[in-house]
Amino acid sequence: MKLYSYFRSSAAYRVRIALNLKGLAYETTPIHLVRDGGHNKRPEYRAVNPQMRVPALVASSGEVLIQSLAIIEYLEETQPEPPLLPKDPLARARVRALAQIIACDIHPLNNTSPLRYLKNEMHQQQSAIDAWYHHWIVTGFEALEALARPAPYACGAQVTLADLCLVPQIYNARRLQVPLHNFPKIIGIEAACLALPAFDRARPENQPDAE
Ligand SMILES: N[C@@H](CCC(=O)N[C@@H](CS)C(=O)NCC(=O)O)C(=O)O
């Protein structure tokens, strides 16, 4: 399989963790999201993913899959071990809820395109953009801190999709210097996850395109 990725992309980071946990081999094709206005905007990448975002996964069949959660669910269905979603429907709904707080309610507001839009089209100052970024992370993390039951992972003794979304979002928060001292449960979950080789290998600094 081939993963179009960018070392700092938290959506790609989620998929890297899933591939590693499931022991699936893949090669990385880096797509630089910043250089020259973003290599993701080039026609050759647009032909891969018309949405011009990473990640995109070329499956062994040659099909291109996009959207990190859809990719992870595809991996879950085709390579069920180790499971990233519990069997019990209520427990699954809970894991998906935590994952979606991040993937649907935090990340889209803090992503490259919306932040660029705030700057270039809405003419906002960098300080206002930083405040926006911090606000949506802190608001989402407050909910996650209340909901998480670290044992030691976000939803118990097994790593789940919730952890795959949480660890990359914490990386983003740290990079943008969001204070995290009010989120001890979240920080504990991060430490437990990063102790696992599958998470460690997926870290931005361990990618071939790391800067
Ligand atoms: N919901 C998508 C988000 C994908 C996404 O927005 N990726 C970011 C990097 S984390 C990206 O490619 N941004 C480029 C851009 O916004 O131009 C997913 O989960 O895959």
Tab-separated table of C-alpha atoms and ligand atoms in Angstrom:
chain	number	residue	atom	x	y	z
A	1	MET	CA	0.000	0.000	0.000
A	2	LYS	CA	1.030	3.581	-0.525
A	3	LEU	CA	0.205	6.402	1.878
A	4	TYR	CA	0.214	10.001	0.704
A	5	SER	CA	1.209	11.749	3.878
A	6	TYR	CA	2.743	14.872	5.379
A	7	PHE	CA	4.751	14.423	8.539
A	8	ARG	CA	2.788	17.080	10.470
A	9	SER	CA	-0.651	16.124	9.191
A	10	SER	CA	-2.657	14.828	12.105
A	11	ALA	CA	-5.151	13.112	9.800
A	12	ALA	CA	-2.284	11.209	8.132
A	13	TYR	CA	-0.792	10.503	11.586
A	14	ARG	CA	-4.043	8.713	12.565
A	15	VAL	CA	-3.758	6.423	9.544
A	16	ARG	CA	-0.038	5.774	10.127
A	17	ILE	CA	-0.852	4.559	13.651
A	18	ALA	CA	-3.627	2.271	12.347
A	19	LEU	CA	-1.357	0.761	9.678
A	20	ASN	CA	1.395	0.177	12.244
A	21	LEU	CA	-0.935	-1.351	14.843
A	22	LYS	CA	-2.338	-3.738	12.279
A	23	GLY	CA	1.121	-4.659	11.033
A	24	LEU	CA	0.380	-3.547	7.468
A	25	ALA	CA	3.352	-2.610	5.305
A	26	TYR	CA	3.140	0.636	3.370
A	27	GLU	CA	5.382	3.106	1.641
A	28	THR	CA	5.103	6.818	2.239
A	29	THR	CA	4.760	9.366	-0.550
A	30	PRO	CA	5.277	12.749	1.091
A	31	ILE	CA	3.087	15.654	-0.018
A	32	HIS	CA	4.395	18.956	1.318
A	33	LEU	CA	1.407	21.024	2.461
A	34	VAL	CA	3.280	24.305	2.860
A	35	ARG	CA	6.091	24.530	0.307
A	36	ASP	CA	5.237	26.483	-2.885
A	37	GLY	CA	1.720	27.120	-1.573
A	38	GLY	CA	1.163	23.405	-0.985
A	39	HIS	CA	2.147	20.507	-3.224
A	40	ASN	CA	-1.290	19.079	-2.474
A	41	LYS	CA	-2.661	21.705	-4.887
A	42	ARG	CA	-0.637	20.378	-7.810
A	43	PRO	CA	-2.578	18.720	-10.636
A	44	GLU	CA	-0.790	15.392	-10.127
A	45	TYR	CA	-2.011	15.177	-6.537
A	46	ARG	CA	-5.455	16.512	-7.424
A	47	ALA	CA	-5.721	13.546	-9.778
A	48	VAL	CA	-5.117	11.275	-6.757
A	49	ASN	CA	-7.419	13.116	-4.354
A	50	PRO	CA	-9.744	15.753	-5.823
A	51	GLN	CA	-10.153	17.186	-2.307
A	52	MET	CA	-6.392	17.957	-2.356
A	53	ARG	CA	-5.851	16.885	1.251
A	54	VAL	CA	-3.821	14.190	2.939
A	55	PRO	CA	-4.014	11.368	3.749
A	56	ALA	CA	-4.841	9.253	0.715
A	57	LEU	CA	-4.166	5.540	0.793
A	58	VAL	CA	-3.643	3.469	-2.312
A	59	ALA	CA	-4.906	0.042	-1.283
A	60	SER	CA	-3.311	-3.150	-2.576
A	61	SER	CA	-6.187	-3.342	-5.138
A	62	GLY	CA	-5.039	0.035	-6.526
A	63	GLU	CA	-8.162	1.856	-5.264
A	64	VAL	CA	-7.484	5.261	-3.723
A	65	LEU	CA	-9.096	5.813	-0.344
A	66	ILE	CA	-9.437	9.232	1.248
A	67	GLN	CA	-10.647	10.627	4.603
A	68	SER	CA	-8.727	9.248	7.568
A	69	LEU	CA	-11.717	7.783	9.415
A	70	ALA	CA	-13.010	6.060	6.274
A	71	ILE	CA	-9.512	4.682	5.632
A	72	ILE	CA	-9.201	3.422	9.212
A	73	GLU	CA	-12.623	1.753	9.050
A	74	TYR	CA	-11.597	0.096	5.770
A	75	LEU	CA	-8.428	-1.219	7.468
A	76	GLU	CA	-10.522	-2.370	10.418
A	77	GLU	CA	-12.853	-4.313	8.126
A	78	THR	CA	-10.136	-5.875	5.997
A	79	GLN	CA	-7.625	-6.534	8.791
A	80	PRO	CA	-9.709	-6.891	11.962
A	81	GLU	CA	-6.788	-7.668	14.329
A	82	PRO	CA	-6.086	-5.967	16.602
A	83	PRO	CA	-9.544	-4.353	16.720
A	84	LEU	CA	-9.736	-0.587	16.981
A	85	LEU	CA	-13.428	-0.611	17.839
A	86	PRO	CA	-14.962	-2.661	20.657
A	87	LYS	CA	-17.588	-5.319	19.821
A	88	ASP	CA	-20.263	-3.996	22.156
A	89	PRO	CA	-22.437	-1.443	20.270
A	90	LEU	CA	-22.598	0.983	23.192
A	91	ALA	CA	-18.839	0.864	23.683
A	92	ARG	CA	-18.355	1.389	19.913
A	93	ALA	CA	-20.632	4.432	19.985
A	94	ARG	CA	-18.599	5.836	22.857
A	95	VAL	CA	-15.280	5.347	21.050
A	96	ARG	CA	-16.686	6.936	17.891
A	97	ALA	CA	-18.038	9.862	19.914
A	98	LEU	CA	-14.592	10.668	21.328
A	99	ALA	CA	-12.985	10.247	17.911
A	100	GLN	CA	-15.573	12.514	16.308
A	101	ILE	CA	-15.139	15.276	18.883
A	102	ILE	CA	-11.638	15.520	17.461
A	103	ALA	CA	-12.128	14.637	13.813
A	104	CYS	CA	-15.398	16.532	13.287
A	105	ASP	CA	-15.430	19.318	15.863
A	106	ILE	CA	-11.797	20.309	16.587
A	107	HIS	CA	-9.610	19.434	13.633
A	108	PRO	CA	-11.658	20.988	10.781
A	109	LEU	CA	-11.581	24.392	12.482
A	110	ASN	CA	-7.805	24.296	12.917
A	111	ASN	CA	-6.773	22.859	9.612
A	112	THR	CA	-4.436	24.486	7.097
A	113	SER	CA	-7.084	25.666	4.622
A	114	PRO	CA	-9.435	27.371	7.114
A	115	LEU	CA	-6.487	29.041	8.877
A	116	ARG	CA	-5.136	30.286	5.557
A	117	TYR	CA	-8.598	31.546	4.685
A	118	LEU	CA	-8.810	33.482	7.948
A	119	LYS	CA	-5.474	35.098	7.146
A	120	ASN	CA	-5.627	35.719	3.418
A	121	GLU	CA	-9.331	36.238	2.689
A	122	MET	CA	-10.647	37.465	6.059
A	123	HIS	CA	-7.462	39.504	6.740
A	124	GLN	CA	-7.207	38.412	10.366
A	125	GLN	CA	-4.094	39.112	12.433
A	126	GLN	CA	-1.915	36.134	13.395
A	127	SER	CA	-2.777	36.800	17.081
A	128	ALA	CA	-6.504	36.432	16.323
A	129	ILE	CA	-5.878	33.255	14.348
A	130	ASP	CA	-3.837	31.818	17.226
A	131	ALA	CA	-6.655	32.685	19.658
A	132	TRP	CA	-9.160	30.907	17.376
A	133	TYR	CA	-6.912	27.860	17.196
A	134	HIS	CA	-6.412	27.713	20.974
A	135	HIS	CA	-10.113	28.259	21.666
A	136	TRP	CA	-11.329	25.293	19.635
A	137	ILE	CA	-8.693	22.948	20.967
A	138	VAL	CA	-9.328	23.921	24.592
A	139	THR	CA	-13.108	23.659	24.177
A	140	GLY	CA	-12.823	20.198	22.638
A	141	PHE	CA	-10.240	19.023	25.160
A	142	GLU	CA	-12.457	20.126	28.059
A	143	ALA	CA	-15.137	17.753	26.806
A	144	LEU	CA	-12.603	14.974	26.211
A	145	GLU	CA	-11.073	15.405	29.660
A	146	ALA	CA	-14.539	14.994	31.200
A	147	LEU	CA	-15.374	11.971	29.054
A	148	ALA	CA	-12.068	10.087	29.057
A	149	ARG	CA	-11.609	7.118	31.391
A	150	PRO	CA	-7.895	6.427	31.049
A	151	ALA	CA	-7.231	2.782	31.769
A	152	PRO	CA	-4.648	3.543	30.442
A	153	TYR	CA	-6.047	4.328	26.966
A	154	ALA	CA	-8.918	6.711	26.250
A	155	CYS	CA	-11.627	4.049	26.423
A	156	GLY	CA	-10.081	1.341	28.553
A	157	ALA	CA	-7.391	-1.303	28.364
A	158	GLN	CA	-7.404	-1.553	24.542
A	159	VAL	CA	-6.197	1.054	22.088
A	160	THR	CA	-9.140	2.332	20.064
A	161	LEU	CA	-9.934	4.776	17.307
A	162	ALA	CA	-10.305	7.434	20.014
A	163	ASP	CA	-6.585	7.156	20.835
A	164	LEU	CA	-5.655	7.305	17.146
A	165	CYS	CA	-7.415	10.663	16.908
A	166	LEU	CA	-6.330	12.010	20.286
A	167	VAL	CA	-2.555	11.574	20.084
A	168	PRO	CA	-2.144	13.531	16.804
A	169	GLN	CA	-4.436	16.292	18.072
A	170	ILE	CA	-2.270	16.654	21.193
A	171	TYR	CA	0.777	16.898	18.933
A	172	ASN	CA	-0.921	19.788	17.100
A	173	ALA	CA	-1.857	21.468	20.355
A	174	ARG	CA	1.726	21.302	21.618
A	175	ARG	CA	3.090	22.633	18.346
A	176	LEU	CA	0.830	25.669	18.646
A	177	GLN	CA	1.695	26.056	22.351
A	178	VAL	CA	-1.788	25.436	23.699
A	179	PRO	CA	-1.457	25.095	27.502
A	180	LEU	CA	-2.330	21.531	28.474
A	181	HIS	CA	-1.923	21.632	32.271
A	182	ASN	CA	-5.723	21.401	32.780
A	183	PHE	CA	-5.891	18.081	30.951
A	184	PRO	CA	-4.072	15.483	33.101
A	185	LYS	CA	-6.183	12.551	31.844
A	186	ILE	CA	-5.508	13.450	28.223
A	187	ILE	CA	-1.775	13.758	28.892
A	188	GLY	CA	-1.761	10.378	30.653
A	189	ILE	CA	-3.458	8.734	27.672
A	190	GLU	CA	-0.887	10.282	25.348
A	191	ALA	CA	1.991	8.918	27.452
A	192	ALA	CA	0.492	5.403	27.472
A	193	CYS	CA	-0.017	5.461	23.697
A	194	LEU	CA	3.409	6.848	22.825
A	195	ALA	CA	5.013	4.033	24.806
A	196	LEU	CA	3.729	1.660	22.106
A	197	PRO	CA	6.038	1.136	19.094
A	198	ALA	CA	3.140	1.529	16.620
A	199	PHE	CA	2.483	5.053	17.897
A	200	ASP	CA	6.152	5.894	18.202
A	201	ARG	CA	6.906	4.926	14.582
A	202	ALA	CA	3.969	7.063	13.415
A	203	ARG	CA	5.229	10.223	15.158
A	204	PRO	CA	5.875	13.193	12.859
A	205	GLU	CA	9.574	13.306	13.783
A	206	ASN	CA	9.978	9.672	12.713
A	207	GLN	CA	8.660	10.205	9.177
A	208	PRO	CA	10.872	10.255	6.081
A	209	ASP	CA	9.784	13.828	5.280
A	210	ALA	CA	10.309	15.160	8.835
A	211	GLU	CA	11.993	18.576	8.961
B	1	LIG	N1	-11.296	15.044	7.376
B	1	LIG	C1	-10.083	14.776	6.665
B	1	LIG	C2	-9.117	15.915	6.904
B	1	LIG	C3	-7.934	15.830	5.958
B	1	LIG	C4	-7.156	17.118	6.041
B	1	LIG	O1	-7.738	18.187	6.126
B	1	LIG	N2	-5.819	17.002	6.008
B	1	LIG	C5	-5.028	18.187	6.135
B	1	LIG	C6	-3.737	17.880	6.860
B	1	LIG	S1	-4.088	17.334	8.513
B	1	LIG	C7	-4.694	18.721	4.767
B	1	LIG	O2	-4.421	17.984	3.851
B	1	LIG	N3	-4.719	20.040	4.646
B	1	LIG	C8	-4.369	20.680	3.419
B	1	LIG	C9	-5.232	21.838	3.165
B	1	LIG	O3	-6.106	22.124	3.980
B	1	LIG	O4	-5.002	22.485	2.138
B	1	LIG	C10	-9.463	13.442	7.117
B	1	LIG	O5	-9.763	13.021	8.233
B	1	LIG	O6	-8.719	12.821	6.340
